[in-house]
mmCIF file of C-alpha atoms in Angstrom:
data_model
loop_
_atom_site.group_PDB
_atom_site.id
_atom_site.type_symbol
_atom_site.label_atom_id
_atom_site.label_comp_id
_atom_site.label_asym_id
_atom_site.label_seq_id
_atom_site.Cartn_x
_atom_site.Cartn_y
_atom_site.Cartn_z
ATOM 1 C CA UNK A 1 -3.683 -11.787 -9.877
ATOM 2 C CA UNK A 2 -3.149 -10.692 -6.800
ATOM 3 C CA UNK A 3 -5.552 -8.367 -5.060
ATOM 4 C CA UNK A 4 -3.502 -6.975 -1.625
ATOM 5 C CA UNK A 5 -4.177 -4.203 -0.611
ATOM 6 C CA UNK A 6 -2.162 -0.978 -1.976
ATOM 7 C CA UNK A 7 1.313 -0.314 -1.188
ATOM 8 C CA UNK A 8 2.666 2.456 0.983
ATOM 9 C CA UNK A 9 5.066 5.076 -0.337
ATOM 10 C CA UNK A 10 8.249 2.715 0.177
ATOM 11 C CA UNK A 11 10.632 5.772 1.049
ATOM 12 C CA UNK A 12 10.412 5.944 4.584
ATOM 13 C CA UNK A 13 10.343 9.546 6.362
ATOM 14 C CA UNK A 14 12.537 9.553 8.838
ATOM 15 C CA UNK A 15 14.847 7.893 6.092
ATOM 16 C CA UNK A 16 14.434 10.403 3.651
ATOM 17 C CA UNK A 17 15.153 13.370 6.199
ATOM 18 C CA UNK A 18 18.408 11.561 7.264
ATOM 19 C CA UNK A 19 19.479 10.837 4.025
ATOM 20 C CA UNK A 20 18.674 14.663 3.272
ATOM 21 C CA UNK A 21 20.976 15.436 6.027
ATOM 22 C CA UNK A 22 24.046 13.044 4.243
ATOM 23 C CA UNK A 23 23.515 9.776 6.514
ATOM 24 C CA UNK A 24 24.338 6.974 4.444
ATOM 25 C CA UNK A 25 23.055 4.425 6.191
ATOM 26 C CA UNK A 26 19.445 6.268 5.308
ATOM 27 C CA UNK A 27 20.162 6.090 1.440
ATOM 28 C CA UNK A 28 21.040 2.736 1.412
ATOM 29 C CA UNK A 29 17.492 1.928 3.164
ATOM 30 C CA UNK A 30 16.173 4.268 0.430
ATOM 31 C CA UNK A 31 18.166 1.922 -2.082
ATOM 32 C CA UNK A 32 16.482 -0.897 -0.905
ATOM 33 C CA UNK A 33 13.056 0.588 -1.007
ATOM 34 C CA UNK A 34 12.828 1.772 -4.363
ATOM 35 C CA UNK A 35 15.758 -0.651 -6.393
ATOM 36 C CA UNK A 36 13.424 -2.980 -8.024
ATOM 37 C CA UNK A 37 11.274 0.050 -9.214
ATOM 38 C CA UNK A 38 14.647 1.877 -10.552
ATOM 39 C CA UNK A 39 15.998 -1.144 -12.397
ATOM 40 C CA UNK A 40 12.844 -2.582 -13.687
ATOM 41 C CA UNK A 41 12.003 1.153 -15.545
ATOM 42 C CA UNK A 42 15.535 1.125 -17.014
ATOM 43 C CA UNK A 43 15.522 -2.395 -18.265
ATOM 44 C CA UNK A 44 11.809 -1.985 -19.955
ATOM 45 C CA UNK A 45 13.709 0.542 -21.969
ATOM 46 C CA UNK A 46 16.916 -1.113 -22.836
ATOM 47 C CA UNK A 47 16.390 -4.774 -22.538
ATOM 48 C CA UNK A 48 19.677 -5.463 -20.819
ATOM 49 C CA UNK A 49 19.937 -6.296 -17.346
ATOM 50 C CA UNK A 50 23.398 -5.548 -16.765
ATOM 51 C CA UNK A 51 22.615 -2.510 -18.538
ATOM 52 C CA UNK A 52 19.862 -1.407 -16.488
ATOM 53 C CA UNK A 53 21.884 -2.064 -13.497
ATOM 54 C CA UNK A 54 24.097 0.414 -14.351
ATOM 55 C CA UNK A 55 22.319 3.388 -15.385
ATOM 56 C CA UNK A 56 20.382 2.734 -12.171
ATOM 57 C CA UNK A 57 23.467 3.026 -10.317
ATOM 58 C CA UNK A 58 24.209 5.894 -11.840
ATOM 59 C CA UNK A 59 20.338 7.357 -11.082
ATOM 60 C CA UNK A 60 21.504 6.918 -7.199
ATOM 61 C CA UNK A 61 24.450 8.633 -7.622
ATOM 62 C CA UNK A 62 22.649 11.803 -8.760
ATOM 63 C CA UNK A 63 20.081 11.130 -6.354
ATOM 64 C CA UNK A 64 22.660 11.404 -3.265
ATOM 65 C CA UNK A 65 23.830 14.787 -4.469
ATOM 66 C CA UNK A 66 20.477 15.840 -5.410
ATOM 67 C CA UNK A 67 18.330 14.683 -2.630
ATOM 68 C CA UNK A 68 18.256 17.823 -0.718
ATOM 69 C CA UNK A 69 16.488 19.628 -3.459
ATOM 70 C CA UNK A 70 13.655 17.262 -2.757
ATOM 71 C CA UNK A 71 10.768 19.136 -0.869
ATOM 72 C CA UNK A 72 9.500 15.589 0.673
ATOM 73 C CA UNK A 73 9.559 12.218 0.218
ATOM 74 C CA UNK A 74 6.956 11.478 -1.644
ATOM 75 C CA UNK A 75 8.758 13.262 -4.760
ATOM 76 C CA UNK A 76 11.722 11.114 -4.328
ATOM 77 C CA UNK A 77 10.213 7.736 -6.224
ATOM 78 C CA UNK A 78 8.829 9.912 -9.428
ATOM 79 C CA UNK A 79 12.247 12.081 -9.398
ATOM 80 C CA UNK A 80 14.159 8.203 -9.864
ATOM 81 C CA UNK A 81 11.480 6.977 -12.158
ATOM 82 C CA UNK A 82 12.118 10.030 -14.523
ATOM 83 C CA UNK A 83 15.807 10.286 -13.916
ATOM 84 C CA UNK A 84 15.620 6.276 -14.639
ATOM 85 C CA UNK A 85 13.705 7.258 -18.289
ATOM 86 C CA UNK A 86 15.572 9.623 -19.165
ATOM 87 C CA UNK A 87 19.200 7.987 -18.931
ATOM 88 C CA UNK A 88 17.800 4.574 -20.559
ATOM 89 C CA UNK A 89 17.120 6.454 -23.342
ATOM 90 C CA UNK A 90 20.341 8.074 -23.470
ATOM 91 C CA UNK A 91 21.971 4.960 -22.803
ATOM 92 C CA UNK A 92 20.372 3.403 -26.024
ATOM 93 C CA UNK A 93 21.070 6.384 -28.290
ATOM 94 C CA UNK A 94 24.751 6.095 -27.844
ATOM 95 C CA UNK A 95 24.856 2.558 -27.968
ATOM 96 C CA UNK A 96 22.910 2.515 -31.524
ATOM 97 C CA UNK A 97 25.536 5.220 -32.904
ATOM 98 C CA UNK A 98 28.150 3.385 -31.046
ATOM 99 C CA UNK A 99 27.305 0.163 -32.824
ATOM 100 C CA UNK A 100 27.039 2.244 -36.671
ATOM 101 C CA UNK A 101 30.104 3.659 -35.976
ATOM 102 C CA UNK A 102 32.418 0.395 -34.500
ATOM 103 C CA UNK A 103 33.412 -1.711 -37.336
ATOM 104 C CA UNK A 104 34.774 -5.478 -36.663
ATOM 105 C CA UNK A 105 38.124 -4.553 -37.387
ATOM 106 C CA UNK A 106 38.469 -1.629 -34.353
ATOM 107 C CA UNK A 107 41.678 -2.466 -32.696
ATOM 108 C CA UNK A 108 39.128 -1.952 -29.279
ATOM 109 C CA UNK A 109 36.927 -5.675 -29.788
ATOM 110 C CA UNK A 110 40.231 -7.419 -30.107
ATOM 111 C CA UNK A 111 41.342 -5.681 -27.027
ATOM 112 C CA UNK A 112 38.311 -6.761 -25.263
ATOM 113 C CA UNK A 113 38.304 -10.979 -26.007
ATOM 114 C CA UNK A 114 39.884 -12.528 -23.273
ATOM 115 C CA UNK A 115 38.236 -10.198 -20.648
ATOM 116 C CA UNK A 116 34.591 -10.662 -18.822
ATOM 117 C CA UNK A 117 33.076 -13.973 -17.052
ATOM 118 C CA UNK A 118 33.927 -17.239 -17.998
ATOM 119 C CA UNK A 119 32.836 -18.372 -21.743
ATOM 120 C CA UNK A 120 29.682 -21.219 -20.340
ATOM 121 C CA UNK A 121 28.491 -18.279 -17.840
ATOM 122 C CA UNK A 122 28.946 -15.130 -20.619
ATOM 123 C CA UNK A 123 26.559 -17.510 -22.786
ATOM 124 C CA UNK A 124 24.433 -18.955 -20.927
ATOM 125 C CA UNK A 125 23.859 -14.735 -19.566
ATOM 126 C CA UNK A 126 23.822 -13.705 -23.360
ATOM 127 C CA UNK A 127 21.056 -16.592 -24.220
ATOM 128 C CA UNK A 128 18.628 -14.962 -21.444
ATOM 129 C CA UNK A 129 19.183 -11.271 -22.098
ATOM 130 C CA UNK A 130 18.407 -12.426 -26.004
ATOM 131 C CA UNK A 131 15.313 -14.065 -24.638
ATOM 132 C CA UNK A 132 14.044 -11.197 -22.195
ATOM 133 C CA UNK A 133 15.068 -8.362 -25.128
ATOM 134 C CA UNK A 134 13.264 -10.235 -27.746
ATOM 135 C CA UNK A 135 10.347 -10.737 -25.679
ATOM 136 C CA UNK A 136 9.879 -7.294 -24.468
ATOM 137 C CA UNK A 137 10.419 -6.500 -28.158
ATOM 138 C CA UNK A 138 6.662 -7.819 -28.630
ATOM 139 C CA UNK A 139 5.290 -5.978 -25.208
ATOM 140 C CA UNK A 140 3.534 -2.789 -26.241
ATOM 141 C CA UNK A 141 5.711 -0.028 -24.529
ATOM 142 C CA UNK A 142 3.383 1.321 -21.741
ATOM 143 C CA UNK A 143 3.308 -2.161 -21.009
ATOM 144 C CA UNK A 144 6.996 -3.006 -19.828
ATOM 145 C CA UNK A 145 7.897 -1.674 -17.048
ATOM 146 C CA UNK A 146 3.998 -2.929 -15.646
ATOM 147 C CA UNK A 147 5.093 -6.232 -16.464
ATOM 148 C CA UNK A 148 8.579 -6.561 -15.189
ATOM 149 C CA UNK A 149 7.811 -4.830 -11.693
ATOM 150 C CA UNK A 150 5.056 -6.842 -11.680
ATOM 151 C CA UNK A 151 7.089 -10.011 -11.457
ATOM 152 C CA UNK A 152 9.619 -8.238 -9.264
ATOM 153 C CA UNK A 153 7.150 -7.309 -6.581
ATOM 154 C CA UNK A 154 5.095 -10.497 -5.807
ATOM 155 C CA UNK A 155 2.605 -10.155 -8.545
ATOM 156 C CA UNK A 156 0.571 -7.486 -7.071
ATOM 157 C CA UNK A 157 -1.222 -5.245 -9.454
ATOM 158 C CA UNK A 158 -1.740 -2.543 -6.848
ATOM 159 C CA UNK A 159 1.367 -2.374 -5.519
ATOM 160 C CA UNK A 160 3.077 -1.865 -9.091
ATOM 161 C CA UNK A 161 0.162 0.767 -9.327
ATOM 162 C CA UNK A 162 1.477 2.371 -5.798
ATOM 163 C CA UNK A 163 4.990 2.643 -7.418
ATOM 164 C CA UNK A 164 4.296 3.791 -10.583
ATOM 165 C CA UNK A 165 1.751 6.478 -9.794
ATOM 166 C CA UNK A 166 -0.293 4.505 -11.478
ATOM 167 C CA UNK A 167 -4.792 3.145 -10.720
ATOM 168 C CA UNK A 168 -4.712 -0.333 -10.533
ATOM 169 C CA UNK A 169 -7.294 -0.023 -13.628
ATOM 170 C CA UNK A 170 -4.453 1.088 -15.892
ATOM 171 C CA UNK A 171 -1.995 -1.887 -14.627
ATOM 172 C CA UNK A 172 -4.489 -4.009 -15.034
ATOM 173 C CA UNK A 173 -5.247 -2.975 -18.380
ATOM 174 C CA UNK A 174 -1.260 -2.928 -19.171
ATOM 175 C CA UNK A 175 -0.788 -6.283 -18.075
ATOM 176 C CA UNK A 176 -3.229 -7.589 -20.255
ATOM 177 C CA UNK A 177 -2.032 -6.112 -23.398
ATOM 178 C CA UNK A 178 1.561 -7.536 -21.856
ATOM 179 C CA UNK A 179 -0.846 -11.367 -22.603
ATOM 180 C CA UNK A 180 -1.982 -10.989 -25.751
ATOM 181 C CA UNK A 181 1.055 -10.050 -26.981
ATOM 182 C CA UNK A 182 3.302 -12.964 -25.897
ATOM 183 C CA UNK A 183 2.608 -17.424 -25.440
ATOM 184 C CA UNK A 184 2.105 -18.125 -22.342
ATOM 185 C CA UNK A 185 5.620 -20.025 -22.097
ATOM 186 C CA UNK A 186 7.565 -16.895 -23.508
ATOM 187 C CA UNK A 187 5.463 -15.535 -20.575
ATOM 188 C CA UNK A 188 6.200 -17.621 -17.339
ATOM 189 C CA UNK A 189 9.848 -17.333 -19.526
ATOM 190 C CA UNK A 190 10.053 -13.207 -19.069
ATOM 191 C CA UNK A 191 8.382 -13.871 -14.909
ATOM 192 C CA UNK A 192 12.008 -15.835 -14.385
ATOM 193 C CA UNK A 193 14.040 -13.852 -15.787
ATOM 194 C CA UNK A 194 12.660 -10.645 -14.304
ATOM 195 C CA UNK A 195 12.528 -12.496 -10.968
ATOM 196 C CA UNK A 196 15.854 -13.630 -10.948
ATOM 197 C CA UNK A 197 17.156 -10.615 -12.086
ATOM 198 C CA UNK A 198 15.905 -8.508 -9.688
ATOM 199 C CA UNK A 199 18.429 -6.430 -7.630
ATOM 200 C CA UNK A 200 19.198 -7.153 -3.930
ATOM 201 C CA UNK A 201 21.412 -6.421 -1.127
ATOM 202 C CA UNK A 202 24.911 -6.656 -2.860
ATOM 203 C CA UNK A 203 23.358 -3.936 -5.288
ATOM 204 C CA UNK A 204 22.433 -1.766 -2.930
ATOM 205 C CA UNK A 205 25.788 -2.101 -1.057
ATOM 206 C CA UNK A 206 27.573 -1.593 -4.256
ATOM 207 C CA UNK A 207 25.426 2.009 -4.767
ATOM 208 C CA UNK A 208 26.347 3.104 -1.826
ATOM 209 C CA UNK A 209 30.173 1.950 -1.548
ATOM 210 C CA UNK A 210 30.669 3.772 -4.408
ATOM 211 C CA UNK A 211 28.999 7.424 -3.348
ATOM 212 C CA UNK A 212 30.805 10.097 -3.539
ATOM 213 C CA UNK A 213 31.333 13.043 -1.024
ATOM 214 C CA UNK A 214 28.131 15.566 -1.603
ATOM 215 C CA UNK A 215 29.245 18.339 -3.867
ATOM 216 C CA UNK A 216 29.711 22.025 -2.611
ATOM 217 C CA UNK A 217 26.411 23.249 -4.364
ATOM 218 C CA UNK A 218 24.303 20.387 -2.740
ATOM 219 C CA UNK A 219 25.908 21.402 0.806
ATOM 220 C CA UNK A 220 24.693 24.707 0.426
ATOM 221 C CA UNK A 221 21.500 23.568 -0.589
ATOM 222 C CA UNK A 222 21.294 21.627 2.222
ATOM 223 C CA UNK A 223 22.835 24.293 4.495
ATOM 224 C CA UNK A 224 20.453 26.899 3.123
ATOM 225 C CA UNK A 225 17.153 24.543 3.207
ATOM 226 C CA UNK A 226 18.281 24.262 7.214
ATOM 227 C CA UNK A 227 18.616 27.154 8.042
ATOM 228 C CA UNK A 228 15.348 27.967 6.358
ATOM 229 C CA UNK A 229 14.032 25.022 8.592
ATOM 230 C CA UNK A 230 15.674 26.066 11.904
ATOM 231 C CA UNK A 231 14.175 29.492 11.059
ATOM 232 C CA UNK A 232 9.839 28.113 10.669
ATOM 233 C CA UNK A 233 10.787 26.070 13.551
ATOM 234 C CA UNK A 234 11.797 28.420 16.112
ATOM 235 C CA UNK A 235 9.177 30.990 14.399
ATOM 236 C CA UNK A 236 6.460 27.630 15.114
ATOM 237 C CA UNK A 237 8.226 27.262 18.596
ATOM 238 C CA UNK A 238 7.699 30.799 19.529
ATOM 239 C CA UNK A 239 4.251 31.067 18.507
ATOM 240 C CA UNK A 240 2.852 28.037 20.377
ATOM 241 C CA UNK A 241 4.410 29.164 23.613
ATOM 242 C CA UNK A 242 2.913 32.616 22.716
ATOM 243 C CA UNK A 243 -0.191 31.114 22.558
ATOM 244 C CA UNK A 244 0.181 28.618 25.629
ATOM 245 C CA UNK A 245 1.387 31.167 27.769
ATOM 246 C CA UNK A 246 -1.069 33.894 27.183
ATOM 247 C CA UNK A 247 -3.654 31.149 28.209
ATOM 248 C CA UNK A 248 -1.812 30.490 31.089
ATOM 249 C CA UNK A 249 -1.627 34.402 32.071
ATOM 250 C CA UNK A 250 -5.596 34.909 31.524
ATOM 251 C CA UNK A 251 -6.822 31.653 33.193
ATOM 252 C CA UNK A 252 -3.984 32.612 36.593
ATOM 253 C CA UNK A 253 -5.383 36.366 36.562
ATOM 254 C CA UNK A 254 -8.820 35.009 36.737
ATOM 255 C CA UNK A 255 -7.791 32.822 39.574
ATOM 256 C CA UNK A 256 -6.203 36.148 41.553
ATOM 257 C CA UNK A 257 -9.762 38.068 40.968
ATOM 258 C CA UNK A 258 -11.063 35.695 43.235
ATOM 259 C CA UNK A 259 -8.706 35.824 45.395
ATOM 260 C CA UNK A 260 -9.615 37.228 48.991
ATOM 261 C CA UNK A 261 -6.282 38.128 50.504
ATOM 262 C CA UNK A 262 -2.383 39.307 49.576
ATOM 263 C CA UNK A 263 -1.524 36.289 50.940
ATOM 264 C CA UNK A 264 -4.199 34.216 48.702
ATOM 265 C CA UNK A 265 -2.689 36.209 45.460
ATOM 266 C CA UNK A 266 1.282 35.727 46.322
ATOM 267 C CA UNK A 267 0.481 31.781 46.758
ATOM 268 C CA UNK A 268 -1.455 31.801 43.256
ATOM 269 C CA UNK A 269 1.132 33.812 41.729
ATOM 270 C CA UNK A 270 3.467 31.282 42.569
ATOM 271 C CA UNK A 271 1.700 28.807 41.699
ATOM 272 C CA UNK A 272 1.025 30.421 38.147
ATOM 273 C CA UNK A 273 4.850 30.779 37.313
ATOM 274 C CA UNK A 274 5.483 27.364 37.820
ATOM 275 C CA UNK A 275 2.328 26.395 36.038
ATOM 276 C CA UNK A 276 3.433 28.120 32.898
ATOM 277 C CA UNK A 277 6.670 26.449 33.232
ATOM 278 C CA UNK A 278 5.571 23.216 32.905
ATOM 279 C CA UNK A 279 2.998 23.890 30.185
ATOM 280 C CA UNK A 280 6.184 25.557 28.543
ATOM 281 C CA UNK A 281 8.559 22.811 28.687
ATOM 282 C CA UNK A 282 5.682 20.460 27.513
ATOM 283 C CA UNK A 283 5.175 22.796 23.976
ATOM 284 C CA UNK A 284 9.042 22.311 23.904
ATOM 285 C CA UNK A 285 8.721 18.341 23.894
ATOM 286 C CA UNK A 286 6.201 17.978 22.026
ATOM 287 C CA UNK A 287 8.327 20.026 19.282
ATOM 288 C CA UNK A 288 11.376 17.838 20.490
ATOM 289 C CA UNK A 289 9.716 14.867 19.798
ATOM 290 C CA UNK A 290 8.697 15.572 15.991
ATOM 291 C CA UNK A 291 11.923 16.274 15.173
ATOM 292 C CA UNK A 292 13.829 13.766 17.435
ATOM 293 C CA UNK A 293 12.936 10.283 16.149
ATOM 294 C CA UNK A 294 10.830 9.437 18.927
ATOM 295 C CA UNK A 295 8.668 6.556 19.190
ATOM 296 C CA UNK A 296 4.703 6.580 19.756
ATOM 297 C CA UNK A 297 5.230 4.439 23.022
ATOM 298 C CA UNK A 298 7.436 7.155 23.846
ATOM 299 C CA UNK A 299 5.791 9.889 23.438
ATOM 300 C CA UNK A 300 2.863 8.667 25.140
ATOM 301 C CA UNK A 301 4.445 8.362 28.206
ATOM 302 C CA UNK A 302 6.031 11.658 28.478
ATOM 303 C CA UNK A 303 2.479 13.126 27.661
ATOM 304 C CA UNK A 304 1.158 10.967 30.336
ATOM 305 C CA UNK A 305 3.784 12.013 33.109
ATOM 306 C CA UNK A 306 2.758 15.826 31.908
ATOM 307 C CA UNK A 307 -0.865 14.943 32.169
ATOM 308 C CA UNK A 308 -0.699 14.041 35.775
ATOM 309 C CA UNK A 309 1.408 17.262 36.726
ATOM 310 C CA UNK A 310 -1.143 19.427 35.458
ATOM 311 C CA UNK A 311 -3.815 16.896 37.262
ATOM 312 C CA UNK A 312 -1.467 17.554 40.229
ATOM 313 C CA UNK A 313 -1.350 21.446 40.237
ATOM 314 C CA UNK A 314 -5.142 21.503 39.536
ATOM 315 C CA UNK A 315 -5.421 20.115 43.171
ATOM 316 C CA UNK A 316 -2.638 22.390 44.241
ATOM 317 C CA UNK A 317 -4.461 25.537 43.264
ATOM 318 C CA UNK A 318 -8.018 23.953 44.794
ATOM 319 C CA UNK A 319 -5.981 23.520 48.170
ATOM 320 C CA UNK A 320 -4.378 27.169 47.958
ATOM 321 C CA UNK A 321 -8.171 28.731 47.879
ATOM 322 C CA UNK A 322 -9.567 26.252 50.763
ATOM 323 C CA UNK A 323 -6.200 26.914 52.725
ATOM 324 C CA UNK A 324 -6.570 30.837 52.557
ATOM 325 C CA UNK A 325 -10.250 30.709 52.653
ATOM 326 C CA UNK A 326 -10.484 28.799 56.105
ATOM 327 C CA UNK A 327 -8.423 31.688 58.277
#
């Protein structure tokens, strides 16, 4: 078993703020990070791959109009794993009653024969869903999705624990029970399957492509949740220059006590006002930069050209006193 070290949140940030703001680009990233988890909960319910597939497609779909009801994005994983649950379970309700209540001779399973993948392919598909099903049959429940996403995600017991919310005691202890219930064949069997099974690219390009346009309420969610934003931030924006500048005022006032002529207290005046412009415009980039995307590298050197204009008007205001002091 491997012992790596534990996973990061896979939803990414920046990604989840941009998907927040309808950028699809952003939720397909958001596909990618969390599709294996998705699948893998709704197939440890229903068995069926294909099956799983599709109610985790439709998971993303109320995800997309839903997403900007979600406060950060470390909710967003638990929100699909629950979503996931509960429509798997759905999903096998009505296709128990379905199957009491369609008889051989519905007009609607002679309509079907002729239709679907070729008849080697639909077998050969059939013959390792039956395998997978019946072997999950014998899994203990809590057990399931630990052992599928397990497979899926390099055989790490504390990343599965990362994206189930889970200590890597309890996947442990999960996977074990997994075991004892099932040969080791059946086993390495249900590792394949779930492997090859696993969704990739094409699925998360097929979630996407078929997205709708955000509904009306979830726009005025999001319009209401940035305005609400736009609102702390300029209140945030405010109070640091508040703050910065009042320094400023106090530490330029001290500087004109000690002055010892007009002339001395015009040139530090000066000097103050452009002072507090530059420590102004550097609260305003540092804000800039939260909320802009920038990089570390970035940001470093910005704060490094700042660093050296304050450097710089420190000596200005040292040469003011020795100019005015010298006459």
């Amino acid at each position: 078993m491997n012992d790596a070290a534990p996973a990061m949140d896979p939803v990414g940030h920046d990604d989840f703020l941009a998907a927040r703001r309808g950028d699809r680009n952003a939720f397909a990233r958001l596909v990618l990070a969390t599709q294996r988890t998705v699948t893998a909960v709704a197939l440890a319910v229903t068995r069926d791959v294909q099956l799983s597939e599709d109610i985790a497609q439709d998971t993303y779909a109320k995800a997309w109009q839903r997403i900007s009801a979600l406060q950060t994005p470390e909710s967003l994983l638990p929100w699909l794993r629950q979503v996931t649950r509960n429509g798997a379970i759905d999903q096998v309700r009505r296709r128990r009653h379905l199957e009491v209540a369609l008889d051989m001779d519905d007009p609607r399973i002679e309509g079907a024969a002729g239709r679907g993948p070729e008849p080697d392919a639909w077998l050969h598909d059939r013959q390792r869903s039956g395998q997978l099903a019946r072997a999950l049959d014998a899994i203990p429940d809590d057990s399931r999705e630990v052992l599928l996403l397990y497979y899926r995600e390099g055989q790490s017991s504390r990343h599965v624990a990362a994206l189930l919310g889970l200590s890597d005691a309890a996947v442990r202890k999960r996977l074990q029970r997994a075991r004892d219930a099932l040969q080791s064949e059946v086993l390495a069997q249900v590792g394949e399957v779930a492997r090859h099974s696993a969704p990739g690219v094409a699925f998360a390009a097929l979630v996407v492509g078929s997205l709708g346009p955000r509904e009306a309420a979830a726009a005025t969610t999001a319009s209401a949740a940035g305005a609400k934003w736009a609102l702390g931030a300029i209140a945030s924006v405010l109070a640091a220059l508040a703050l910065v500048l009042g320094a400023v005022l106090i530490d330029v006032r001290l500087a004109m006590r000690r002055a010892r002529s007009r002339a001395e207290r015009h040139a530090l005046l000066r000097h103050g006002l452009v002072y507090a412009a530059v420590m102004a415009s550097f609260v305003g980039i540092l804000f800039w930069s939260r909320h802009g995307d920038w990089s570390q590298a970035r940001l470093l050197a910005v704060s490094a050209v700042y660093a050296l204009v304050i450097i710089a008007l420190g000596a200005a205001r040292a040469r003011i006193h020795r100019r005015h002091r010298r006459r």
